[in-house]
PDB file of C-alpha atoms and ligand atoms in Angstrom:
ATOM      1  CA  MET A   1      39.710  20.015 -81.084  1.00 76.00           C
ATOM      2  CA  ASN A   2      38.969  23.248 -82.910  1.00 88.00           C
ATOM      3  CA  GLU A   3      40.663  24.275 -86.145  1.00 87.00           C
ATOM      4  CA  THR A   4      43.386  26.323 -84.421  1.00 92.00           C
ATOM      5  CA  ALA A   5      44.373  23.414 -82.185  1.00 93.00           C
ATOM      6  CA  LEU A   6      44.348  21.020 -85.155  1.00 94.00           C
ATOM      7  CA  ALA A   7      46.529  23.383 -87.160  1.00 94.00           C
ATOM      8  CA  ALA A   8      48.955  23.666 -84.223  1.00 95.00           C
ATOM      9  CA  ASP A   9      49.072  19.877 -84.072  1.00 94.00           C
ATOM     10  CA  PHE A  10      49.849  19.679 -87.791  1.00 96.00           C
ATOM     11  CA  ASP A  11      52.604  22.318 -87.476  1.00 95.00           C
ATOM     12  CA  ALA A  12      54.134  20.413 -84.561  1.00 96.00           C
ATOM     13  CA  THR A  13      54.152  17.180 -86.578  1.00 96.00           C
ATOM     14  CA  ILE A  14      55.959  18.917 -89.443  1.00 96.00           C
ATOM     15  CA  ALA A  15      58.398  20.687 -87.097  1.00 95.00           C
ATOM     16  CA  ALA A  16      59.282  17.384 -85.398  1.00 96.00           C
ATOM     17  CA  ASP A  17      59.835  15.815 -88.842  1.00 94.00           C
ATOM     18  CA  GLN A  18      57.165  13.213 -88.185  1.00 96.00           C
ATOM     19  CA  ARG A  19      54.719  11.808 -90.735  1.00 96.00           C
ATOM     20  CA  VAL A  20      51.261  13.120 -91.487  1.00 97.00           C
ATOM     21  CA  GLU A  21      48.832  10.200 -91.963  1.00 97.00           C
ATOM     22  CA  PRO A  22      45.480  10.049 -93.818  1.00 97.00           C
ATOM     23  CA  ARG A  23      43.458  10.154 -90.563  1.00 95.00           C
ATOM     24  CA  ASP A  24      45.197  13.390 -89.463  1.00 96.00           C
ATOM     25  CA  TRP A  25      43.857  16.880 -89.995  1.00 96.00           C
ATOM     26  CA  MET A  26      45.828  18.780 -92.646  1.00 97.00           C
ATOM     27  CA  PRO A  27      45.520  22.209 -94.249  1.00 96.00           C
ATOM     28  CA  GLU A  28      43.507  22.148 -97.459  1.00 96.00           C
ATOM     29  CA  ALA A  29      46.435  23.628 -99.425  1.00 96.00           C
ATOM     30  CA  TYR A  30      48.731  20.826 -98.187  1.00 97.00           C
ATOM     31  CA  ARG A  31      46.202  18.217 -99.316  1.00 97.00           C
ATOM     32  CA  LYS A  32      45.776  19.903-102.714  1.00 96.00           C
ATOM     33  CA  THR A  33      49.519  20.221-103.271  1.00 96.00           C
ATOM     34  CA  LEU A  34      50.029  16.554-102.478  1.00 97.00           C
ATOM     35  CA  ILE A  35      47.176  15.418-104.701  1.00 97.00           C
ATOM     36  CA  ARG A  36      48.612  17.443-107.579  1.00 96.00           C
ATOM     37  CA  GLN A  37      52.157  16.165-107.028  1.00 96.00           C
ATOM     38  CA  ILE A  38      51.269  12.500-106.457  1.00 97.00           C
ATOM     39  CA  ALA A  39      48.832  12.457-109.387  1.00 98.00           C
ATOM     40  CA  GLN A  40      51.421  14.024-111.669  1.00 97.00           C
ATOM     41  CA  HIS A  41      53.930  11.456-110.476  1.00 97.00           C
ATOM     42  CA  ALA A  42      51.500   8.535-111.007  1.00 98.00           C
ATOM     43  CA  HIS A  43      50.609   9.789-114.500  1.00 98.00           C
ATOM     44  CA  SER A  44      54.322  10.023-115.346  1.00 98.00           C
ATOM     45  CA  GLU A  45      54.864   6.382-114.396  1.00 98.00           C
ATOM     46  CA  ILE A  46      51.937   5.282-116.566  1.00 98.00           C
ATOM     47  CA  ILE A  47      52.684   7.480-119.592  1.00 98.00           C
ATOM     48  CA  GLY A  48      56.379   6.611-119.154  1.00 97.00           C
ATOM     49  CA  MET A  49      55.588   3.033-120.177  1.00 97.00           C
ATOM     50  CA  GLN A  50      54.924   4.146-123.750  1.00 97.00           C
ATOM     51  CA  PRO A  51      58.326   5.290-125.045  1.00 97.00           C
ATOM     52  CA  GLU A  52      59.971   2.087-123.821  1.00 97.00           C
ATOM     53  CA  GLY A  53      57.008  -0.153-124.593  1.00 96.00           C
ATOM     54  CA  ASN A  54      57.611   0.929-128.187  1.00 94.00           C
ATOM     55  CA  TRP A  55      60.713  -1.333-128.221  1.00 97.00           C
ATOM     56  CA  ILE A  56      59.486  -4.481-126.456  1.00 97.00           C
ATOM     57  CA  LEU A  57      58.635  -6.267-129.703  1.00 96.00           C
ATOM     58  CA  ARG A  58      61.927  -5.165-131.267  1.00 96.00           C
ATOM     59  CA  ALA A  59      64.311  -6.004-128.427  1.00 96.00           C
ATOM     60  CA  PRO A  60      67.493  -7.499-129.934  1.00 95.00           C
ATOM     61  CA  SER A  61      67.526 -10.671-127.788  1.00 96.00           C
ATOM     62  CA  LEU A  62      65.370 -12.691-125.420  1.00 97.00           C
ATOM     63  CA  ARG A  63      67.465 -11.433-122.493  1.00 96.00           C
ATOM     64  CA  ARG A  64      66.967  -7.780-123.475  1.00 97.00           C
ATOM     65  CA  LYS A  65      63.263  -8.358-123.976  1.00 97.00           C
ATOM     66  CA  ALA A  66      62.874  -9.962-120.523  1.00 97.00           C
ATOM     67  CA  ILE A  67      64.722  -7.059-118.862  1.00 97.00           C
ATOM     68  CA  LEU A  68      62.711  -4.422-120.708  1.00 97.00           C
ATOM     69  CA  LEU A  69      59.387  -6.147-120.000  1.00 97.00           C
ATOM     70  CA  ALA A  70      60.218  -6.338-116.294  1.00 97.00           C
ATOM     71  CA  LYS A  71      61.197  -2.677-116.251  1.00 97.00           C
ATOM     72  CA  VAL A  72      58.058  -1.471-118.020  1.00 97.00           C
ATOM     73  CA  GLN A  73      55.894  -3.615-115.722  1.00 97.00           C
ATOM     74  CA  ASP A  74      57.610  -2.034-112.724  1.00 97.00           C
ATOM     75  CA  GLU A  75      56.543   1.377-114.014  1.00 97.00           C
ATOM     76  CA  ALA A  76      52.910   0.202-114.162  1.00 97.00           C
ATOM     77  CA  GLY A  77      53.278  -0.946-110.545  1.00 97.00           C
ATOM     78  CA  HIS A  78      54.692   2.455-109.547  1.00 97.00           C
ATOM     79  CA  GLY A  79      51.669   4.109-111.096  1.00 97.00           C
ATOM     80  CA  MET A  80      49.364   1.821-109.084  1.00 96.00           C
ATOM     81  CA  TYR A  81      51.085   2.469-105.714  1.00 95.00           C
ATOM     82  CA  LEU A  82      50.969   6.187-106.391  1.00 97.00           C
ATOM     83  CA  TYR A  83      47.291   6.265-107.393  1.00 97.00           C
ATOM     84  CA  ALA A  84      46.620   4.321-104.188  1.00 97.00           C
ATOM     85  CA  ALA A  85      48.620   6.894-102.192  1.00 97.00           C
ATOM     86  CA  ALA A  86      46.619   9.714-103.828  1.00 98.00           C
ATOM     87  CA  GLU A  87      43.365   7.944-102.923  1.00 97.00           C
ATOM     88  CA  THR A  88      44.233   8.236 -99.224  1.00 97.00           C
ATOM     89  CA  LEU A  89      43.810  12.010 -99.741  1.00 97.00           C
ATOM     90  CA  GLY A  90      40.180  11.625-100.802  1.00 96.00           C
ATOM     91  CA  VAL A  91      40.335  11.540-104.605  1.00 97.00           C
ATOM     92  CA  ASP A  92      39.707   8.458-106.683  1.00 94.00           C
ATOM     93  CA  ARG A  93      41.693   6.911-109.458  1.00 93.00           C
ATOM     94  CA  GLU A  94      38.902   7.223-111.995  1.00 93.00           C
ATOM     95  CA  GLU A  95      38.825  10.967-111.396  1.00 96.00           C
ATOM     96  CA  LEU A  96      42.613  11.243-111.772  1.00 97.00           C
ATOM     97  CA  THR A  97      42.598   9.185-114.966  1.00 96.00           C
ATOM     98  CA  GLU A  98      39.883  11.453-116.382  1.00 96.00           C
ATOM     99  CA  LYS A  99      42.048  14.476-115.601  1.00 97.00           C
ATOM    100  CA  LEU A 100      45.055  12.891-117.294  1.00 97.00           C
ATOM    101  CA  ILE A 101      43.267  11.972-120.511  1.00 95.00           C
ATOM    102  CA  SER A 102      41.552  15.336-120.710  1.00 95.00           C
ATOM    103  CA  ALA A 103      44.978  17.018-120.208  1.00 94.00           C
ATOM    104  CA  LYS A 104      43.848  18.771-117.019  1.00 95.00           C
ATOM    105  CA  GLN A 105      46.720  17.238-115.082  1.00 95.00           C
ATOM    106  CA  LYS A 106      50.308  16.997-116.253  1.00 95.00           C
ATOM    107  CA  TYR A 107      52.956  14.309-116.406  1.00 96.00           C
ATOM    108  CA  SER A 108      56.724  14.623-116.756  1.00 96.00           C
ATOM    109  CA  SER A 109      57.820  16.494-119.902  1.00 96.00           C
ATOM    110  CA  ILE A 110      60.461  13.823-120.625  1.00 97.00           C
ATOM    111  CA  PHE A 111      57.935  11.269-121.868  1.00 98.00           C
ATOM    112  CA  ASN A 112      56.938  13.496-124.758  1.00 98.00           C
ATOM    113  CA  TYR A 113      60.164  12.717-126.610  1.00 98.00           C
ATOM    114  CA  PRO A 114      60.336   9.801-129.063  1.00 98.00           C
ATOM    115  CA  THR A 115      62.478   6.645-128.728  1.00 98.00           C
ATOM    116  CA  LEU A 116      64.253   6.355-132.065  1.00 97.00           C
ATOM    117  CA  SER A 117      66.800   3.582-131.517  1.00 96.00           C
ATOM    118  CA  TYR A 118      67.497   0.748-129.094  1.00 97.00           C
ATOM    119  CA  ALA A 119      70.266   2.854-127.561  1.00 98.00           C
ATOM    120  CA  ASP A 120      67.429   5.026-126.227  1.00 98.00           C
ATOM    121  CA  ILE A 121      66.395   2.158-123.956  1.00 98.00           C
ATOM    122  CA  GLY A 122      69.848   2.228-122.361  1.00 98.00           C
ATOM    123  CA  VAL A 123      69.987   6.012-122.213  1.00 98.00           C
ATOM    124  CA  ILE A 124      66.513   6.287-120.668  1.00 98.00           C
ATOM    125  CA  GLY A 125      67.505   3.834-117.932  1.00 98.00           C
ATOM    126  CA  TRP A 126      70.774   5.628-117.305  1.00 98.00           C
ATOM    127  CA  LEU A 127      69.677   9.278-117.552  1.00 98.00           C
ATOM    128  CA  VAL A 128      65.887   9.359-117.124  1.00 98.00           C
ATOM    129  CA  ASP A 129      65.664   6.774-114.344  1.00 98.00           C
ATOM    130  CA  GLY A 130      68.887   8.258-112.942  1.00 97.00           C
ATOM    131  CA  ALA A 131      67.266  11.701-112.753  1.00 97.00           C
ATOM    132  CA  ALA A 132      64.128  10.124-111.305  1.00 97.00           C
ATOM    133  CA  ILE A 133      66.241   8.578-108.530  1.00 96.00           C
ATOM    134  CA  CYS A 134      67.774  11.977-107.651  1.00 96.00           C
ATOM    135  CA  ASN A 135      64.255  13.428-107.459  1.00 95.00           C
ATOM    136  CA  GLN A 136      62.689  10.516-105.616  1.00 96.00           C
ATOM    137  CA  VAL A 137      65.191   9.451-102.961  1.00 96.00           C
ATOM    138  CA  PRO A 138      64.466  12.605-100.887  1.00 95.00           C
ATOM    139  CA  LEU A 139      60.722  11.862-101.272  1.00 96.00           C
ATOM    140  CA  CYS A 140      61.227   8.743 -99.112  1.00 96.00           C
ATOM    141  CA  ARG A 141      61.377  11.329 -96.273  1.00 95.00           C
ATOM    142  CA  CYS A 142      58.333  13.269 -97.469  1.00 96.00           C
ATOM    143  CA  SER A 143      56.110  14.426 -94.612  1.00 97.00           C
ATOM    144  CA  TYR A 144      53.072  12.575 -95.978  1.00 98.00           C
ATOM    145  CA  GLY A 145      53.334   8.945 -94.790  1.00 97.00           C
ATOM    146  CA  PRO A 146      51.652   7.010 -97.635  1.00 97.00           C
ATOM    147  CA  TYR A 147      53.675   8.871-100.288  1.00 97.00           C
ATOM    148  CA  ALA A 148      56.961   8.409 -98.400  1.00 97.00           C
ATOM    149  CA  ARG A 149      56.352   4.673 -97.952  1.00 96.00           C
ATOM    150  CA  ALA A 150      55.417   4.174-101.615  1.00 95.00           C
ATOM    151  CA  MET A 151      58.648   5.913-102.596  1.00 96.00           C
ATOM    152  CA  ILE A 152      60.838   3.499-100.629  1.00 95.00           C
ATOM    153  CA  ARG A 153      59.829   0.552-102.773  1.00 93.00           C
ATOM    154  CA  ILE A 154      59.755   2.605-105.957  1.00 96.00           C
ATOM    155  CA  CYS A 155      63.325   3.818-105.387  1.00 95.00           C
ATOM    156  CA  LYS A 156      64.604   0.255-104.993  1.00 94.00           C
ATOM    157  CA  GLU A 157      63.100  -0.614-108.355  1.00 95.00           C
ATOM    158  CA  GLU A 158      64.366   2.599-109.940  1.00 96.00           C
ATOM    159  CA  SER A 159      67.905   1.643-109.072  1.00 94.00           C
ATOM    160  CA  PHE A 160      67.440  -1.618-111.016  1.00 95.00           C
ATOM    161  CA  HIS A 161      66.160   0.494-113.920  1.00 97.00           C
ATOM    162  CA  GLN A 162      69.210   2.709-113.846  1.00 97.00           C
ATOM    163  CA  ARG A 163      71.550  -0.294-113.698  1.00 96.00           C
ATOM    164  CA  GLN A 164      69.914  -2.151-116.577  1.00 96.00           C
ATOM    165  CA  GLY A 165      70.252   0.966-118.734  1.00 98.00           C
ATOM    166  CA  TYR A 166      73.886   1.473-117.852  1.00 98.00           C
ATOM    167  CA  GLU A 167      74.661  -2.203-118.422  1.00 97.00           C
ATOM    168  CA  LEU A 168      73.015  -2.058-121.855  1.00 98.00           C
ATOM    169  CA  LEU A 169      75.119   0.998-122.757  1.00 98.00           C
ATOM    170  CA  LEU A 170      78.301  -0.677-121.533  1.00 98.00           C
ATOM    171  CA  ALA A 171      77.591  -3.590-123.870  1.00 97.00           C
ATOM    172  CA  MET A 172      77.008  -1.197-126.771  1.00 98.00           C
ATOM    173  CA  VAL A 173      80.100   0.955-126.217  1.00 98.00           C
ATOM    174  CA  ASN A 174      82.169  -2.209-126.117  1.00 98.00           C
ATOM    175  CA  GLY A 175      80.650  -3.274-129.442  1.00 98.00           C
ATOM    176  CA  THR A 176      81.109  -1.841-132.931  1.00 98.00           C
ATOM    177  CA  ASP A 177      81.708   1.760-134.051  1.00 98.00           C
ATOM    178  CA  ALA A 178      78.127   1.878-135.292  1.00 98.00           C
ATOM    179  CA  GLN A 179      76.904   0.915-131.820  1.00 98.00           C
ATOM    180  CA  ARG A 180      79.077   3.571-130.180  1.00 98.00           C
ATOM    181  CA  GLU A 181      77.658   6.143-132.577  1.00 98.00           C
ATOM    182  CA  MET A 182      74.118   5.064-131.716  1.00 98.00           C
ATOM    183  CA  VAL A 183      74.842   5.602-128.031  1.00 98.00           C
ATOM    184  CA  GLN A 184      76.342   9.046-128.594  1.00 98.00           C
ATOM    185  CA  GLU A 185      73.474  10.109-130.852  1.00 98.00           C
ATOM    186  CA  SER A 186      70.982   9.020-128.219  1.00 98.00           C
ATOM    187  CA  VAL A 187      72.845  10.815-125.399  1.00 98.00           C
ATOM    188  CA  ASN A 188      72.827  13.978-127.539  1.00 98.00           C
ATOM    189  CA  ARG A 189      69.022  13.844-127.733  1.00 98.00           C
ATOM    190  CA  TRP A 190      68.276  12.905-124.107  1.00 98.00           C
ATOM    191  CA  TRP A 191      70.765  14.964-122.118  1.00 98.00           C
ATOM    192  CA  TRP A 192      68.931  18.292-122.087  1.00 98.00           C
ATOM    193  CA  PRO A 193      65.427  16.877-121.634  1.00 98.00           C
ATOM    194  CA  SER A 194      66.822  14.881-118.663  1.00 98.00           C
ATOM    195  CA  LEU A 195      68.071  18.097-117.032  1.00 98.00           C
ATOM    196  CA  MET A 196      64.600  19.579-117.539  1.00 98.00           C
ATOM    197  CA  MET A 197      63.113  16.755-115.443  1.00 97.00           C
ATOM    198  CA  PHE A 198      64.099  18.694-112.314  1.00 97.00           C
ATOM    199  CA  GLY A 199      61.694  21.456-113.260  1.00 95.00           C
ATOM    200  CA  PRO A 200      62.287  25.163-113.790  1.00 95.00           C
ATOM    201  CA  ALA A 201      65.198  27.042-112.215  1.00 95.00           C
ATOM    202  CA  ASP A 202      64.621  27.946-108.548  1.00 94.00           C
ATOM    203  CA  GLY A 203      63.844  31.569-109.370  1.00 92.00           C
ATOM    204  CA  ALA A 204      61.009  30.420-111.649  1.00 92.00           C
ATOM    205  CA  SER A 205      59.572  27.773-109.300  1.00 90.00           C
ATOM    206  CA  PRO A 206      57.024  29.584-107.114  1.00 85.00           C
ATOM    207  CA  ASN A 207      55.776  26.533-105.161  1.00 86.00           C
ATOM    208  CA  THR A 208      59.152  25.262-104.001  1.00 90.00           C
ATOM    209  CA  GLN A 209      59.407  27.306-100.793  1.00 91.00           C
ATOM    210  CA  GLN A 210      55.993  26.254 -99.508  1.00 93.00           C
ATOM    211  CA  SER A 211      56.597  22.608-100.413  1.00 94.00           C
ATOM    212  CA  MET A 212      59.907  22.707 -98.546  1.00 94.00           C
ATOM    213  CA  ALA A 213      58.293  24.328 -95.511  1.00 94.00           C
ATOM    214  CA  TRP A 214      55.777  21.460 -95.466  1.00 95.00           C
ATOM    215  CA  GLY A 215      58.486  18.807 -95.752  1.00 95.00           C
ATOM    216  CA  ILE A 216      57.092  17.584 -99.076  1.00 95.00           C
ATOM    217  CA  LYS A 217      60.190  18.694-100.952  1.00 93.00           C
ATOM    218  CA  ARG A 218      63.619  18.467 -99.310  1.00 93.00           C
ATOM    219  CA  HIS A 219      65.831  20.132-101.943  1.00 95.00           C
ATOM    220  CA  THR A 220      65.290  22.775-104.589  1.00 95.00           C
ATOM    221  CA  ASN A 221      65.158  21.966-108.316  1.00 96.00           C
ATOM    222  CA  ASP A 222      68.594  23.471-108.922  1.00 97.00           C
ATOM    223  CA  GLU A 223      70.171  21.538-106.033  1.00 97.00           C
ATOM    224  CA  LEU A 224      68.849  18.271-107.429  1.00 97.00           C
ATOM    225  CA  ARG A 225      69.899  19.167-110.987  1.00 98.00           C
ATOM    226  CA  GLN A 226      73.439  19.880-109.728  1.00 98.00           C
ATOM    227  CA  ARG A 227      73.541  16.580-107.868  1.00 97.00           C
ATOM    228  CA  PHE A 228      72.459  14.736-111.025  1.00 98.00           C
ATOM    229  CA  VAL A 229      75.110  16.421-113.178  1.00 98.00           C
ATOM    230  CA  ASP A 230      77.866  15.680-110.643  1.00 98.00           C
ATOM    231  CA  MET A 231      76.778  12.054-110.423  1.00 97.00           C
ATOM    232  CA  THR A 232      76.474  11.579-114.190  1.00 98.00           C
ATOM    233  CA  VAL A 233      79.710  13.153-115.490  1.00 98.00           C
ATOM    234  CA  PRO A 234      82.024  10.364-114.223  1.00 98.00           C
ATOM    235  CA  GLN A 235      79.601   7.743-115.559  1.00 98.00           C
ATOM    236  CA  ALA A 236      79.704   9.398-118.993  1.00 98.00           C
ATOM    237  CA  GLU A 237      83.510   9.306-118.835  1.00 98.00           C
ATOM    238  CA  ALA A 238      83.440   5.605-117.979  1.00 97.00           C
ATOM    239  CA  LEU A 239      81.182   4.979-120.991  1.00 98.00           C
ATOM    240  CA  GLY A 240      83.361   7.137-123.244  1.00 98.00           C
ATOM    241  CA  VAL A 241      80.471   9.352-124.331  1.00 98.00           C
ATOM    242  CA  THR A 242      80.420  13.140-124.523  1.00 98.00           C
ATOM    243  CA  LEU A 243      77.653  15.090-122.820  1.00 98.00           C
ATOM    244  CA  PRO A 244      76.488  17.703-125.348  1.00 98.00           C
ATOM    245  CA  ASP A 245      77.214  20.821-123.305  1.00 98.00           C
ATOM    246  CA  PRO A 246      80.206  23.026-124.210  1.00 98.00           C
ATOM    247  CA  ASP A 247      79.929  24.803-120.829  1.00 98.00           C
ATOM    248  CA  LEU A 248      80.218  21.637-118.766  1.00 98.00           C
ATOM    249  CA  ARG A 249      83.377  21.647-116.648  1.00 97.00           C
ATOM    250  CA  TRP A 250      84.590  20.954-113.125  1.00 98.00           C
ATOM    251  CA  ASN A 251      84.716  24.012-110.903  1.00 98.00           C
ATOM    252  CA  PRO A 252      87.322  23.459-108.170  1.00 98.00           C
ATOM    253  CA  GLN A 253      86.089  26.448-106.105  1.00 98.00           C
ATOM    254  CA  ARG A 254      82.558  25.133-105.930  1.00 97.00           C
ATOM    255  CA  GLN A 255      83.665  21.492-105.888  1.00 97.00           C
ATOM    256  CA  ALA A 256      80.922  20.905-108.434  1.00 98.00           C
ATOM    257  CA  HIS A 257      80.391  21.020-112.198  1.00 98.00           C
ATOM    258  CA  ASP A 258      79.401  24.192-113.974  1.00 98.00           C
ATOM    259  CA  PHE A 259      76.988  23.540-116.816  1.00 98.00           C
ATOM    260  CA  GLY A 260      74.865  25.311-119.397  1.00 98.00           C
ATOM    261  CA  GLU A 261      71.278  26.418-119.204  1.00 96.00           C
ATOM    262  CA  PRO A 262      68.573  24.089-120.596  1.00 97.00           C
ATOM    263  CA  ASP A 263      66.343  25.586-123.281  1.00 97.00           C
ATOM    264  CA  TRP A 264      63.506  26.767-121.052  1.00 97.00           C
ATOM    265  CA  GLU A 265      61.403  27.799-124.024  1.00 97.00           C
ATOM    266  CA  GLU A 266      61.428  24.231-125.266  1.00 97.00           C
ATOM    267  CA  PHE A 267      60.531  23.069-121.745  1.00 97.00           C
ATOM    268  CA  ALA A 268      57.578  25.461-121.558  1.00 96.00           C
ATOM    269  CA  ALA A 269      56.364  24.367-124.992  1.00 97.00           C
ATOM    270  CA  VAL A 270      56.529  20.660-124.105  1.00 96.00           C
ATOM    271  CA  ILE A 271      54.711  21.249-120.799  1.00 94.00           C
ATOM    272  CA  ALA A 272      52.058  23.261-122.648  1.00 93.00           C
ATOM    273  CA  GLY A 273      51.365  20.307-124.926  1.00 93.00           C
ATOM    274  CA  SER A 274      53.418  20.936-128.048  1.00 93.00           C
ATOM    275  CA  GLY A 275      56.301  18.512-127.512  1.00 95.00           C
ATOM    276  CA  PRO A 276      57.070  15.991-130.261  1.00 96.00           C
ATOM    277  CA  CYS A 277      54.832  13.229-128.813  1.00 97.00           C
ATOM    278  CA  ASN A 278      52.281  14.887-126.472  1.00 96.00           C
ATOM    279  CA  ALA A 279      49.294  14.212-128.726  1.00 96.00           C
ATOM    280  CA  GLN A 280      50.380  10.646-129.447  1.00 97.00           C
ATOM    281  CA  ARG A 281      50.916   9.840-125.737  1.00 97.00           C
ATOM    282  CA  LEU A 282      47.496  11.097-124.666  1.00 97.00           C
ATOM    283  CA  GLU A 283      45.765   9.531-127.633  1.00 97.00           C
ATOM    284  CA  HIS A 284      47.333   6.155-126.782  1.00 97.00           C
ATOM    285  CA  ARG A 285      46.372   6.482-123.120  1.00 97.00           C
ATOM    286  CA  ARG A 286      42.784   7.377-124.065  1.00 97.00           C
ATOM    287  CA  ARG A 287      42.530   4.383-126.356  1.00 97.00           C
ATOM    288  CA  ALA A 288      43.886   2.068-123.641  1.00 95.00           C
ATOM    289  CA  HIS A 289      41.339   3.500-121.207  1.00 96.00           C
ATOM    290  CA  ASP A 290      38.470   2.929-123.661  1.00 96.00           C
ATOM    291  CA  ASP A 291      39.693  -0.588-124.437  1.00 97.00           C
ATOM    292  CA  GLY A 292      39.648  -1.335-120.709  1.00 95.00           C
ATOM    293  CA  ALA A 293      36.042  -0.189-120.206  1.00 95.00           C
ATOM    294  CA  TRP A 294      34.668  -3.754-120.305  1.00 97.00           C
ATOM    295  CA  VAL A 295      37.060  -4.807-117.522  1.00 96.00           C
ATOM    296  CA  ARG A 296      35.835  -1.990-115.270  1.00 93.00           C
ATOM    297  CA  GLU A 297      32.209  -2.814-116.091  1.00 96.00           C
ATOM    298  CA  ALA A 298      32.724  -6.516-115.399  1.00 97.00           C
ATOM    299  CA  ALA A 299      34.454  -5.770-112.079  1.00 95.00           C
ATOM    300  CA  GLN A 300      31.588  -3.464-111.142  1.00 94.00           C
ATOM    301  CA  ALA A 301      28.942  -6.069-112.012  1.00 97.00           C
ATOM    302  CA  TYR A 302      30.832  -8.698-110.030  1.00 97.00           C
ATOM    303  CA  ALA A 303      31.128  -6.416-106.996  1.00 96.00           C
ATOM    304  CA  GLU A 304      27.385  -5.648-107.123  1.00 96.00           C
ATOM    305  CA  LYS A 305      26.483  -9.338-107.339  1.00 95.00           C
ATOM    306  CA  HIS A 306      28.433  -9.965-104.139  1.00 93.00           C
ATOM    307  CA  ARG A 307      27.093  -7.014-102.223  1.00 87.00           C
TER     308      ARG A 307
HETATM  309 FE1  FE2 B 401      59.085   4.383-111.982  1.00 63.07          FE
HETATM  310 FE1  FE2 B 402      61.928   3.599-113.638  1.00 63.07          FE
END
């Protein structure tokens, strides 16, 4: 088949809402967009282990430690499935890791905020994994097969993450006044960064239309942000916490919540590398990569011996 016929084939696959597989021809821009998105997603899973990993040794009970360990290990697994999905597009993991530690590729802005109290573990599960679920469930129908299939398993685990966070918060709000204050203080810090996880407002998101036309993205950033707010407000009420937004209220005409605008300047600054923990996160990841050099060398030597 010539290029025109291959392109027509690709367009027909997308139009019929079928999956594009690694063996199929695809436009170079589609491949590049997917590599960027999947790599950014994989990096987020891996860097996302750090803020919570910070509390593993300080978990308040054996039960909490076991839950948190399992959750953080899941995130490592998500990173691995996603690097494997990216590899089907012709890049390798080593190359992606290099781009992460040299800050040439991004990861989610949310992981550049510090975890200051154990309530943050609950709030991250509830809000950050909750926002991740809103973003990721539609990706189970992404037009690229390996990414869509990886997302199915990831989403099942994300829902455990959201539940464990909510359950932790329920225990805390039913505890002492000091515990309730810890939860509220943590919600105050995480609410706005969680809303930023959906990316810039639609008007400022130039790639959205093309990604939607390709069936990579199914909803715009603002649609997903709205869905998250509508889902979260009743949960906040059940917990008895206040979401720190004076403009947040139910709009009966729209049958949805109105809410305030995130601080987009802060978002831009965090993405550009000057969030509270950017340097620390990358530095830690670099160190872990260097510490693992002997494992990669040993695996290489072993593979060569058996060739
Ligand atoms: Fe994850
Ligand atoms: Fe998660």
